[in-house]
Coordinates of N, CA and C in Angstrom, one line a residue:
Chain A
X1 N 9.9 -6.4 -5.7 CA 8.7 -5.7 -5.2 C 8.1 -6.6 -4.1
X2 N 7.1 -6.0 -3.1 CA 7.0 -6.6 -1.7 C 5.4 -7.6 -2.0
X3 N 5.7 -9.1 -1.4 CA 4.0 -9.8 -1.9 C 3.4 -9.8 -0.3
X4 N 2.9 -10.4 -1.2 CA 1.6 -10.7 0.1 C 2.4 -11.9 0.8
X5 N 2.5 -11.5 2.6 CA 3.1 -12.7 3.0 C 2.1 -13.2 3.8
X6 N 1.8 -14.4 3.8 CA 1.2 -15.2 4.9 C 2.1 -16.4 6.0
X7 N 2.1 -16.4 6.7 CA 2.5 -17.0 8.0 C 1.5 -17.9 9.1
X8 N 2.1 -19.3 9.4 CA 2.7 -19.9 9.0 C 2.3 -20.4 7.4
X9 N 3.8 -20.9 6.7 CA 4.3 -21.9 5.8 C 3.3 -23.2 5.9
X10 N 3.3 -23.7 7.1 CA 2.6 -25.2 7.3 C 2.2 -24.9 8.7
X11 N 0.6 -25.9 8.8 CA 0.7 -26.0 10.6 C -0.5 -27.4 10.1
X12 N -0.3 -27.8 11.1 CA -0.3 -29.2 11.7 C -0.9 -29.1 13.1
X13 N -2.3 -29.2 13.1 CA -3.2 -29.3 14.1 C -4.1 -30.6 14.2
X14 N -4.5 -30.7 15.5 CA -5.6 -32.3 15.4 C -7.4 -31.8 15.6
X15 N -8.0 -32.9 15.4 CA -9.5 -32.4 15.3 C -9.4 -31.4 16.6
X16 N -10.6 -30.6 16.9 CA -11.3 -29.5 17.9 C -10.2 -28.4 18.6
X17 N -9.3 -28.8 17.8 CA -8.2 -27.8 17.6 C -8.2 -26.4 17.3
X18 N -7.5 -25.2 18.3 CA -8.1 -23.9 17.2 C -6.7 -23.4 16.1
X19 N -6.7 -22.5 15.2 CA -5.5 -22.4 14.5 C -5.6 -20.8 14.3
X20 N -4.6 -20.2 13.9 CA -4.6 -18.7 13.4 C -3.5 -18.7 12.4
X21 N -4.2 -18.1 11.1 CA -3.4 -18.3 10.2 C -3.3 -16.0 9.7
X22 N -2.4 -16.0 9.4 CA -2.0 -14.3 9.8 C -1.9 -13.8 7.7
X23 N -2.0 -12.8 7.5 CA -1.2 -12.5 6.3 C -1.4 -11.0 6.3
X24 N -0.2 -10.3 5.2 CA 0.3 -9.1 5.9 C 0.0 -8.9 3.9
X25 N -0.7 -8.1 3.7 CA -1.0 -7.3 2.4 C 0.4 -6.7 1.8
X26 N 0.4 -6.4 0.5 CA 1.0 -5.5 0.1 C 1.3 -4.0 0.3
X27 N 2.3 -3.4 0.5 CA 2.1 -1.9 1.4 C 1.1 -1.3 0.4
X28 N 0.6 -0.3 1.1 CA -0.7 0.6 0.3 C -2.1 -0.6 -0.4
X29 N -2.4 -1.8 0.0 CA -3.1 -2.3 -0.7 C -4.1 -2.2 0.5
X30 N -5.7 -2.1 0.1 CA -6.7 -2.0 0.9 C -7.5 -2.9 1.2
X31 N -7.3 -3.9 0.5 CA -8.5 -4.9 0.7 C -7.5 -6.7 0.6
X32 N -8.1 -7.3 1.5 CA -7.9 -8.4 2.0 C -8.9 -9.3 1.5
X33 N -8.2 -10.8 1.1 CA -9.5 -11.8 0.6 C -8.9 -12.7 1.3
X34 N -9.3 -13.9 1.6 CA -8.9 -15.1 2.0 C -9.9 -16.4 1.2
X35 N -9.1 -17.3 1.2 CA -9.8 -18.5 -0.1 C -9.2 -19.5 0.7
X36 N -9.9 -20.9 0.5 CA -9.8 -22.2 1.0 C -9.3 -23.1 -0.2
X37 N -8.6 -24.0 -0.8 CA -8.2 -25.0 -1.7 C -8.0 -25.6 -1.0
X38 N -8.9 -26.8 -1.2 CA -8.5 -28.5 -0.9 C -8.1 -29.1 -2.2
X39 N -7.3 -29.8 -1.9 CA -6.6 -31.1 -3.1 C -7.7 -31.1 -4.2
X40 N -6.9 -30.8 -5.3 CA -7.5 -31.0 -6.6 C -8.9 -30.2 -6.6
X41 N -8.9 -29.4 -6.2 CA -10.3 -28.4 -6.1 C -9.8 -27.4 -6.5
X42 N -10.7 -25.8 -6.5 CA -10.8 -24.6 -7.1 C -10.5 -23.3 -5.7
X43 N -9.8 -22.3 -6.0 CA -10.2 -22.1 -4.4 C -11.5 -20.8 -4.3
X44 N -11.6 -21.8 -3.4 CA -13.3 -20.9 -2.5 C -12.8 -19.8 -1.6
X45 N -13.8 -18.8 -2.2 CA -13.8 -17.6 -1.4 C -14.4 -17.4 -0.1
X46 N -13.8 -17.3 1.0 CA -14.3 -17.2 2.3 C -14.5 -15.8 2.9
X47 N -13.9 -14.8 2.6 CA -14.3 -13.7 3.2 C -13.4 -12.6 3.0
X48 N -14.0 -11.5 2.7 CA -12.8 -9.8 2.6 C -13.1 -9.3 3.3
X49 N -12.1 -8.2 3.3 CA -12.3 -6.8 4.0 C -11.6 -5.6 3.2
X50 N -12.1 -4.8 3.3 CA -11.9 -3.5 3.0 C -11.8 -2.5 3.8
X51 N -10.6 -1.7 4.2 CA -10.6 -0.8 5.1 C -10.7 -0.9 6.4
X52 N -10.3 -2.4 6.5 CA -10.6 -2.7 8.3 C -12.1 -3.2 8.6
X53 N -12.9 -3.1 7.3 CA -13.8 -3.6 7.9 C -14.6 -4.8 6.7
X54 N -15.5 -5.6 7.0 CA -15.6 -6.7 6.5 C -16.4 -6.3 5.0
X55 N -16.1 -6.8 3.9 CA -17.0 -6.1 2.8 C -17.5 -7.4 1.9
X56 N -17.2 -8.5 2.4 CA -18.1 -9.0 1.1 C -17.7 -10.9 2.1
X57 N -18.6 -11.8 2.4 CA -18.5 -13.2 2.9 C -19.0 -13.7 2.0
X58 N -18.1 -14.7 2.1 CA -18.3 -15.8 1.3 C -18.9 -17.6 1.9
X59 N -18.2 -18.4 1.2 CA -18.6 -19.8 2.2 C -17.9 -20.0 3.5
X60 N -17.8 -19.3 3.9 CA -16.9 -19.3 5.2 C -17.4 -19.9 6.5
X61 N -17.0 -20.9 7.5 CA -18.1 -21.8 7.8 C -18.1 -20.6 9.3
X62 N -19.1 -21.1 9.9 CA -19.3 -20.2 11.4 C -18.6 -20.7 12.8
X63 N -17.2 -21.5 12.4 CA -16.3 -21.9 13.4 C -15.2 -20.6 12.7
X64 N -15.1 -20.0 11.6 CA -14.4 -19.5 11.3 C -14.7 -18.1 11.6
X65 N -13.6 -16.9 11.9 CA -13.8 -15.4 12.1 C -12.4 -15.3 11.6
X66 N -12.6 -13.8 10.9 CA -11.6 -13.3 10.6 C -11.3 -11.6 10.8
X67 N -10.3 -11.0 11.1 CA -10.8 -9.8 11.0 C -9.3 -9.0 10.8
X68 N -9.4 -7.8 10.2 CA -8.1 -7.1 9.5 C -7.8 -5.8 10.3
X69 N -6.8 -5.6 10.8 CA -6.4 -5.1 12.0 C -6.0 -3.4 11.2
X70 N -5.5 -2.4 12.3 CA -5.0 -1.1 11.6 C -4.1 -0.8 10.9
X71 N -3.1 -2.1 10.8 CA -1.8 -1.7 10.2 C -2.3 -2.4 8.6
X72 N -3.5 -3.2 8.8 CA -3.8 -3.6 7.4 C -3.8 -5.2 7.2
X73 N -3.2 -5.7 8.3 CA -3.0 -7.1 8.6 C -4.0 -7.9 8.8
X74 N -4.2 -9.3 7.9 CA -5.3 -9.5 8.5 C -5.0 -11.6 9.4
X75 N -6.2 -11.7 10.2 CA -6.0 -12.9 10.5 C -7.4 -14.0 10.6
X76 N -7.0 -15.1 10.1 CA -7.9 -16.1 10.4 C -8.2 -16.9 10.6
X77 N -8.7 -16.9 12.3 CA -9.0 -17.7 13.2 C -10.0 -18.5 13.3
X78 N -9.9 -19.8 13.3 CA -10.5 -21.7 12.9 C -10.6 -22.1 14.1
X79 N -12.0 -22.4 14.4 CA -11.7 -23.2 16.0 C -12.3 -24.5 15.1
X80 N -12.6 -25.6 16.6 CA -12.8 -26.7 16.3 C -12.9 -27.2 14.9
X81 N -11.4 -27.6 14.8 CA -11.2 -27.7 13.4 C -11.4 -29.1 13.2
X82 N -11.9 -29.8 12.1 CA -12.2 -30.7 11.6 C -11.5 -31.0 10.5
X83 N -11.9 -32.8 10.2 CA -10.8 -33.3 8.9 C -10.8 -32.6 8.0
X84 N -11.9 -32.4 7.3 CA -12.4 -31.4 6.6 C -11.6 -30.3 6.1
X85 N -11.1 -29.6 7.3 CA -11.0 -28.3 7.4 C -9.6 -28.3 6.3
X86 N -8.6 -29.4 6.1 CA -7.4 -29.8 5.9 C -7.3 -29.1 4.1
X87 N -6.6 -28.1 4.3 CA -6.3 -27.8 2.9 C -5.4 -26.5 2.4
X88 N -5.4 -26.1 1.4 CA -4.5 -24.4 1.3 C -5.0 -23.3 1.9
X89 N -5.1 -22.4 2.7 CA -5.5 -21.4 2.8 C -4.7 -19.5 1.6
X90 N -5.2 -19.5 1.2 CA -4.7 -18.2 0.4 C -5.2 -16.8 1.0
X91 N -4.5 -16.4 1.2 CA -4.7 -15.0 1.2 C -4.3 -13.8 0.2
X92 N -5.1 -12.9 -0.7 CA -4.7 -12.0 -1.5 C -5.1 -10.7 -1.1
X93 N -4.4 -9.7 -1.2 CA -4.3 -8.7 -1.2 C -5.2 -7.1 -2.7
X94 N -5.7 -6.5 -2.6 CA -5.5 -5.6 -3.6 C -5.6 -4.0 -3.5
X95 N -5.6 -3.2 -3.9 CA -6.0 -2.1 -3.8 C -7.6 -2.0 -5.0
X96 N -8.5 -1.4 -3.9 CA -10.1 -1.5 -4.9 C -10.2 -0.5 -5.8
X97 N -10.7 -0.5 -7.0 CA -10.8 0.2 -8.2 C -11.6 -0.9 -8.6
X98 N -12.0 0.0 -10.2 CA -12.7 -1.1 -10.8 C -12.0 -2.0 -11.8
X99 N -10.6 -1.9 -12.1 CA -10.2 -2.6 -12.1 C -9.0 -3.6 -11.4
X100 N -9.9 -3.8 -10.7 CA -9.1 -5.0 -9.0 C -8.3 -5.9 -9.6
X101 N -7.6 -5.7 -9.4 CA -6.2 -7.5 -9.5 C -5.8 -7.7 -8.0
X102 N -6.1 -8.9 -7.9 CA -5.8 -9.7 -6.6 C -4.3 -10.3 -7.0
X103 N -3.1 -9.9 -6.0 CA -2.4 -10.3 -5.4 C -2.2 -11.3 -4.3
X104 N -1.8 -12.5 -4.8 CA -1.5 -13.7 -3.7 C -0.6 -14.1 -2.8
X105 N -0.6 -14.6 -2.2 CA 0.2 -14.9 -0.9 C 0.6 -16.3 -1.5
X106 N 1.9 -17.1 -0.8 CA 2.4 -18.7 -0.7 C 1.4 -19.5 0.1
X107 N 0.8 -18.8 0.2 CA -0.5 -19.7 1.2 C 0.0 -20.6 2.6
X108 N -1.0 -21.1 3.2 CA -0.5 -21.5 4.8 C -1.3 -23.2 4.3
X109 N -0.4 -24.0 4.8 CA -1.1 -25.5 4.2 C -1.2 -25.9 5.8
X110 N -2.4 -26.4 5.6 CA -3.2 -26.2 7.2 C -3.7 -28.0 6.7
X111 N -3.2 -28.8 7.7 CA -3.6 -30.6 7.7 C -4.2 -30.8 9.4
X112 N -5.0 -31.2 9.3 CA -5.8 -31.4 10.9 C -5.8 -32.5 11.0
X113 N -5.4 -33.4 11.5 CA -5.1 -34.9 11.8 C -5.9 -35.4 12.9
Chain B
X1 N -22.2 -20.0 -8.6 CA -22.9 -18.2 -8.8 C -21.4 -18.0 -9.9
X2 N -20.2 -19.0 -10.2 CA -19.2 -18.6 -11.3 C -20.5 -18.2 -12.4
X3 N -19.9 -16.9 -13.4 CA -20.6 -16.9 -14.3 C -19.4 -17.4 -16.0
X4 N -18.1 -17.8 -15.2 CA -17.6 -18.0 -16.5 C -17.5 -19.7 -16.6
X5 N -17.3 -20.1 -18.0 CA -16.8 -21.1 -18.4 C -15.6 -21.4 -19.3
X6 N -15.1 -22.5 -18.9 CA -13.4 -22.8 -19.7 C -13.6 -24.0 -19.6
X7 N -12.7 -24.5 -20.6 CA -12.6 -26.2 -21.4 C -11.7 -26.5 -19.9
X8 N -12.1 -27.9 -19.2 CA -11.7 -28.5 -18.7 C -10.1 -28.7 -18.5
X9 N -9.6 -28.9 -19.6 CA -8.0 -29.4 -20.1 C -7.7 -28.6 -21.6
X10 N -6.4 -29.0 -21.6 CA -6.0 -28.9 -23.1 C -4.7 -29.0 -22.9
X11 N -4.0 -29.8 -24.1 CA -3.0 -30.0 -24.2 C -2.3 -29.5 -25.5
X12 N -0.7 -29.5 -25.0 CA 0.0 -29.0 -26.3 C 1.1 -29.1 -25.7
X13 N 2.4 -28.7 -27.2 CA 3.8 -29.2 -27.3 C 4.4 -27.3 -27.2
X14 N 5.2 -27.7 -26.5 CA 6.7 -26.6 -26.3 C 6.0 -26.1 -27.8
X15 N 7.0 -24.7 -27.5 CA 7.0 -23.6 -28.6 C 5.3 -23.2 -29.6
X16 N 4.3 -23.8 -29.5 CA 3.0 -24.1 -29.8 C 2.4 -22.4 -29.5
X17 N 1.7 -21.8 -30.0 CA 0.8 -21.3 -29.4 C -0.3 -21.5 -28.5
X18 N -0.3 -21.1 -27.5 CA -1.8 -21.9 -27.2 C -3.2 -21.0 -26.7
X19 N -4.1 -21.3 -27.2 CA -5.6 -20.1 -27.0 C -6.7 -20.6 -25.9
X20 N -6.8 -20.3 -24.8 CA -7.7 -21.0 -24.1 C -9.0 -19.7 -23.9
X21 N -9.9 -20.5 -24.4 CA -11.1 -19.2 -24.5 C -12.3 -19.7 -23.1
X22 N -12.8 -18.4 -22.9 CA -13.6 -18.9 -21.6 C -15.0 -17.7 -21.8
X23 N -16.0 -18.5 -21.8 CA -17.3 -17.7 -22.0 C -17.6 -17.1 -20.7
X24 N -18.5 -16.2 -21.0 CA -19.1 -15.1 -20.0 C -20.1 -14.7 -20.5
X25 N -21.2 -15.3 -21.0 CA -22.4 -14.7 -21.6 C -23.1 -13.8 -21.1
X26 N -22.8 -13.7 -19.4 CA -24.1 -12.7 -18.6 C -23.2 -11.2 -18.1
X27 N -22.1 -11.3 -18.8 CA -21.1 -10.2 -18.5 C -21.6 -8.8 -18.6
X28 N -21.2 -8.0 -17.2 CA -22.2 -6.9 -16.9 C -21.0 -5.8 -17.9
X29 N -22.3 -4.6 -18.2 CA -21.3 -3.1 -18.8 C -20.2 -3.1 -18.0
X30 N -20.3 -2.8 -16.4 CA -18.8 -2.6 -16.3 C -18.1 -3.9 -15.4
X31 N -18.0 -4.8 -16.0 CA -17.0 -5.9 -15.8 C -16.2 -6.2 -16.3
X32 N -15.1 -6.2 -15.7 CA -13.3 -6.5 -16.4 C -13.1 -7.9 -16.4
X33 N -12.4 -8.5 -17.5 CA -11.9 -10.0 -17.5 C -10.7 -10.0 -17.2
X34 N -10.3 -10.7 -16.2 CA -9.2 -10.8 -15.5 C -8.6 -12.4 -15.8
X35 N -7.6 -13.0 -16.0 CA -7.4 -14.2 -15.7 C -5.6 -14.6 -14.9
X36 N -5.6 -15.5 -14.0 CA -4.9 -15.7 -13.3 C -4.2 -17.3 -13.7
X37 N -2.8 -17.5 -13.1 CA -2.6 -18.8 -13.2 C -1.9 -19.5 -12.2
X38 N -2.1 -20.4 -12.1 CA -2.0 -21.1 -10.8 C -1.1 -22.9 -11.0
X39 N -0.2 -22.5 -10.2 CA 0.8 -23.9 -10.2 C 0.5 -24.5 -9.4
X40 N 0.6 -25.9 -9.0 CA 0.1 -26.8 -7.8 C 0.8 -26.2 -6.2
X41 N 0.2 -26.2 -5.7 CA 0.8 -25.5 -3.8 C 1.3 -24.2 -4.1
X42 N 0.7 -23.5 -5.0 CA 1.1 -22.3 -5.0 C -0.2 -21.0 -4.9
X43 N 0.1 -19.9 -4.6 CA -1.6 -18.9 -4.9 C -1.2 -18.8 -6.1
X44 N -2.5 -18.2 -6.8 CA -2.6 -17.8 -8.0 C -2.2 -16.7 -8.4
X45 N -1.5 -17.0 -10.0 CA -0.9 -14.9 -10.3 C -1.5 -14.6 -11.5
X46 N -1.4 -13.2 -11.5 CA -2.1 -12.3 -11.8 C -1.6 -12.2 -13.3
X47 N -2.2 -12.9 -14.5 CA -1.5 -12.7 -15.8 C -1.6 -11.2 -16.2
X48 N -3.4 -10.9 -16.9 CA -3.7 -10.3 -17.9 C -5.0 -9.8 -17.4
X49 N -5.6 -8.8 -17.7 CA -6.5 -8.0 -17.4 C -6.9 -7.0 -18.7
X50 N -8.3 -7.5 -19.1 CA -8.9 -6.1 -20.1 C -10.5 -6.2 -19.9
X51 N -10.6 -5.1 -21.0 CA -12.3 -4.5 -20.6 C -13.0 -5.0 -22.5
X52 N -12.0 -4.4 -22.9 CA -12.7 -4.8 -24.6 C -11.0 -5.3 -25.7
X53 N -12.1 -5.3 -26.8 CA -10.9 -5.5 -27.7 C -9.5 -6.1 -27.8
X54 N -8.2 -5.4 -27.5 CA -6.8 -6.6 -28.1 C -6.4 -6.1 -26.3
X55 N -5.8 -7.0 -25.5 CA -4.4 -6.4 -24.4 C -3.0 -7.1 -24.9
X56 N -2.2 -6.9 -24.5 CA -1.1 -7.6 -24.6 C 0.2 -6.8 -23.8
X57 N 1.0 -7.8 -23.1 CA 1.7 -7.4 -22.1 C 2.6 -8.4 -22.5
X58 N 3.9 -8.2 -21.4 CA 5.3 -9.3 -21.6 C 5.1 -11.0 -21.5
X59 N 4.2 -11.6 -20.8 CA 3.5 -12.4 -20.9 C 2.1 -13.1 -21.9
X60 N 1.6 -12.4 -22.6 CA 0.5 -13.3 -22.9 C -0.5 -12.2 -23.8
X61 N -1.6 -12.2 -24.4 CA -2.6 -11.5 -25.1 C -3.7 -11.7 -24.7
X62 N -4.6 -11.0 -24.5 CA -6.3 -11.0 -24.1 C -7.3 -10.5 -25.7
X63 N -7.9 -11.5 -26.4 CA -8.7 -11.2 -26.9 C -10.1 -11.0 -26.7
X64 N -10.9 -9.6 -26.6 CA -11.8 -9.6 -26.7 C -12.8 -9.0 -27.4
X65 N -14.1 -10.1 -28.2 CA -15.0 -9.2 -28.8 C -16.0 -8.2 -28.4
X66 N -16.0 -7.7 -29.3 CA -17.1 -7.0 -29.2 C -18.3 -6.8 -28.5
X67 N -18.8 -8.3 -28.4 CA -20.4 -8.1 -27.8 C -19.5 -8.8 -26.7
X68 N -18.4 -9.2 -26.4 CA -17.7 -9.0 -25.1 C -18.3 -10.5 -23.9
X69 N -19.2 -11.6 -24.3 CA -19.7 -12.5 -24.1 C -18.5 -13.5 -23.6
X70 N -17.0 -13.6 -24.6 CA -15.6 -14.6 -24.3 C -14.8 -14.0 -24.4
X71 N -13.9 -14.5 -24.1 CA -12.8 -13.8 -24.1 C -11.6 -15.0 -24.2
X72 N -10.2 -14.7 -24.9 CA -9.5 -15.5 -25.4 C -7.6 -15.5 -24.8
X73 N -7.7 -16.2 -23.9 CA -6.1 -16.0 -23.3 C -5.0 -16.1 -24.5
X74 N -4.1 -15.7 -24.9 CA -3.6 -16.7 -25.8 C -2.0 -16.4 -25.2
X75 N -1.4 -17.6 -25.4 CA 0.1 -17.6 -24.3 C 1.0 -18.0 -25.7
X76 N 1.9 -17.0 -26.6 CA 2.7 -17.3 -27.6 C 3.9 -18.1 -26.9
X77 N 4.5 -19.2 -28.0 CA 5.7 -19.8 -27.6 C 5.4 -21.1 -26.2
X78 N 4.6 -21.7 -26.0 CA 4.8 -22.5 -24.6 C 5.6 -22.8 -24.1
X79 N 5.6 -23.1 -23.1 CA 7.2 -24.2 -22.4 C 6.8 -24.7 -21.8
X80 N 7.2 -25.9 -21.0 CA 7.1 -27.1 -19.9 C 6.8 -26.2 -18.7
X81 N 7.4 -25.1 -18.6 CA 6.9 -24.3 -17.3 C 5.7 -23.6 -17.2
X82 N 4.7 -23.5 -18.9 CA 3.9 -23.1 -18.9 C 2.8 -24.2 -18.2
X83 N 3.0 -25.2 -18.0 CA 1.9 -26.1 -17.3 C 1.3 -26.0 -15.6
X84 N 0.3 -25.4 -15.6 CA -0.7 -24.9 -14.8 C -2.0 -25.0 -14.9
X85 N -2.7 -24.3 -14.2 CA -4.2 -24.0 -14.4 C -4.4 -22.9 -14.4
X86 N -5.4 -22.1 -15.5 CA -5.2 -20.5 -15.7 C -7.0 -20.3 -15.3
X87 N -7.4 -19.3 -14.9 CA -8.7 -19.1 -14.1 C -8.7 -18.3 -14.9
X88 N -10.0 -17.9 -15.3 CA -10.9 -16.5 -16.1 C -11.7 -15.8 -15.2
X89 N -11.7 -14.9 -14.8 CA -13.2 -14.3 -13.9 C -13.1 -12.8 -14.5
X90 N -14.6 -12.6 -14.2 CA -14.9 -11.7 -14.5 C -16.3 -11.0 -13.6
X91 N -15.8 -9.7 -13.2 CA -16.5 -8.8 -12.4 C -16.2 -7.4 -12.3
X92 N -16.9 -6.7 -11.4 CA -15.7 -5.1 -11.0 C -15.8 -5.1 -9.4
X93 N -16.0 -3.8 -9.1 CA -15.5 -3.7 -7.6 C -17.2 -4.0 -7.0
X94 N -18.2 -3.9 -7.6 CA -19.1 -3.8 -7.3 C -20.1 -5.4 -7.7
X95 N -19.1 -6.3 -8.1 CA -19.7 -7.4 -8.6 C -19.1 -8.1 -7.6
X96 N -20.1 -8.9 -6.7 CA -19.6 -9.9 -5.8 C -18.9 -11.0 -6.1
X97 N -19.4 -11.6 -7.8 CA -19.0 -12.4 -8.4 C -17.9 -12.4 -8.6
X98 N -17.0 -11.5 -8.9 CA -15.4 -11.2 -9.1 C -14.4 -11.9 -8.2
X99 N -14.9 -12.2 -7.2 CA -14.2 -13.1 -6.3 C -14.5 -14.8 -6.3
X100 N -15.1 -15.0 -7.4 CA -15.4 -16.3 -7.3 C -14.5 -17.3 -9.0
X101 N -13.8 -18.4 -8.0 CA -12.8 -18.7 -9.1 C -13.8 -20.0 -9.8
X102 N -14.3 -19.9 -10.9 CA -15.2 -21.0 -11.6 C -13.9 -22.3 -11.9
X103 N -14.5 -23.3 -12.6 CA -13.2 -24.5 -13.0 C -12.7 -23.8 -13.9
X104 N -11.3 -23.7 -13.5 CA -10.2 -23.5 -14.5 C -10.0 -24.7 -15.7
X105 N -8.8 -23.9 -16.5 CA -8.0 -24.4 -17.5 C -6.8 -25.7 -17.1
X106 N -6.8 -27.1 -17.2 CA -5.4 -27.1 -17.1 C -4.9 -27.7 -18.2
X107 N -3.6 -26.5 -18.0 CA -2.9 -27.1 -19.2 C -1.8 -27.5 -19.3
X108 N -1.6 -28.7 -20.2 CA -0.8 -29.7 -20.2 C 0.5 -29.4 -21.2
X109 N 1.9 -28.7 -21.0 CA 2.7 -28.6 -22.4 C 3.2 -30.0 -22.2
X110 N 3.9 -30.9 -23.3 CA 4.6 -31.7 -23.3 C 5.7 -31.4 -24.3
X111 N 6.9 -32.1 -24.1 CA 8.0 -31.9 -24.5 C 7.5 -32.6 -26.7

């Protein structure tokens, strides 16, 4: 069966750097999340969409935008990225009902040096 | 704003049952308990999902009572590859909170 793919695998950026990290949903799935994990942490919810358009923000800082395109794809774009910023990015997928199950992606491991 | 809670750690041996329970005291009428599990550098997968009473699927069982307050993972048979961290959440489509992963479980099988 088809997952959630996110692209890139790894990227390797330096401070004030910008980055685009991409992920492509499950076919027929409607809604997009994206989460942040740093080392030995929990992952934080940064921001969905639903139907192409934005439905629910989370801690997502305001260097960050994201936005989910017509084919369902969505991407998210980091500027002046910081040490900080260095961690897993996830992206999940679901189709909305009330009962939602989020589908995950291999995540994009993003180090800002 | 997590509204659930789970034991820090827990450990156990191959073939063991193991029950990881995780509270939810402020759990709304219509919120589903969902729990997920998660290996190191990997996203999180999608175990088990119920609303009340017994689930059970090819992987694992969801106990839940009645006044529906916890809820009880329970993973028959462990194995060394059972060792992860398993998340509890609970929300619906209309609970913001449902997106928010509280501290998980980790758990430890040993040989």
């Amino acid at each position: 069966a088809a997952g959630v793919i996110q692209s890139p695998r790894h990227l390797i950026k330096e401070k004030r750097e910008t980055a685009t990290l991409k992920c492509y949903p499950i076919p027929r799935h409607d809604t997009v999340y994206w989460y942040q994990q740093g080392p030995g942490q929990d992952p934080q919810f940064l921001i969905s969409f639903y139907e192409k358009m934005q439905s629910d923000k989370g801690s997502i800082p305001d260097r960050f935008s994201a936005q989910q395109f017509s084919d369902y794809h969505s991407e998210l774009n980091m500027s002046s990225l910081e040490l900080g910023d260095s961690a897993l990015y996830f992206c999940a997928s679901s189709l909305r009902d009330r009962d939602e199950k989020l589908f995950f992606g291999s995540g994009t491991q993003l180090s800002v040096l | 704003l997590a509204k659930t809670t789970q034991p820090i750690s827990m450990d156990s041996y191959e073939g063991q049952e193991v029950n990881i329970t995780c509270s939810h005291n402020n759990i709304a009428t219509n919120d589903y308990i969902t729990w997920y599990q998660q290996f190191p550098s990997q996203g999180p997968r999608f175990i088990i999902q119920g609303y009340k009473t017994k689930v059970t699927n090819e992987v694992a069982s969801l106990f839940i009572p009645a006044d529906r307050k916890s809820s009880t993972l329970s993973l028959p048979r462990v194995s060394l590859s059972d060792t992860a961290v398993y998340y509890c959440l609970v929300g619906d489509t209309a609970d913001f909170n449902k997106f928010y992963f509280g501290s998980g479980t980790k758990l430890n099988v040993k040989p």
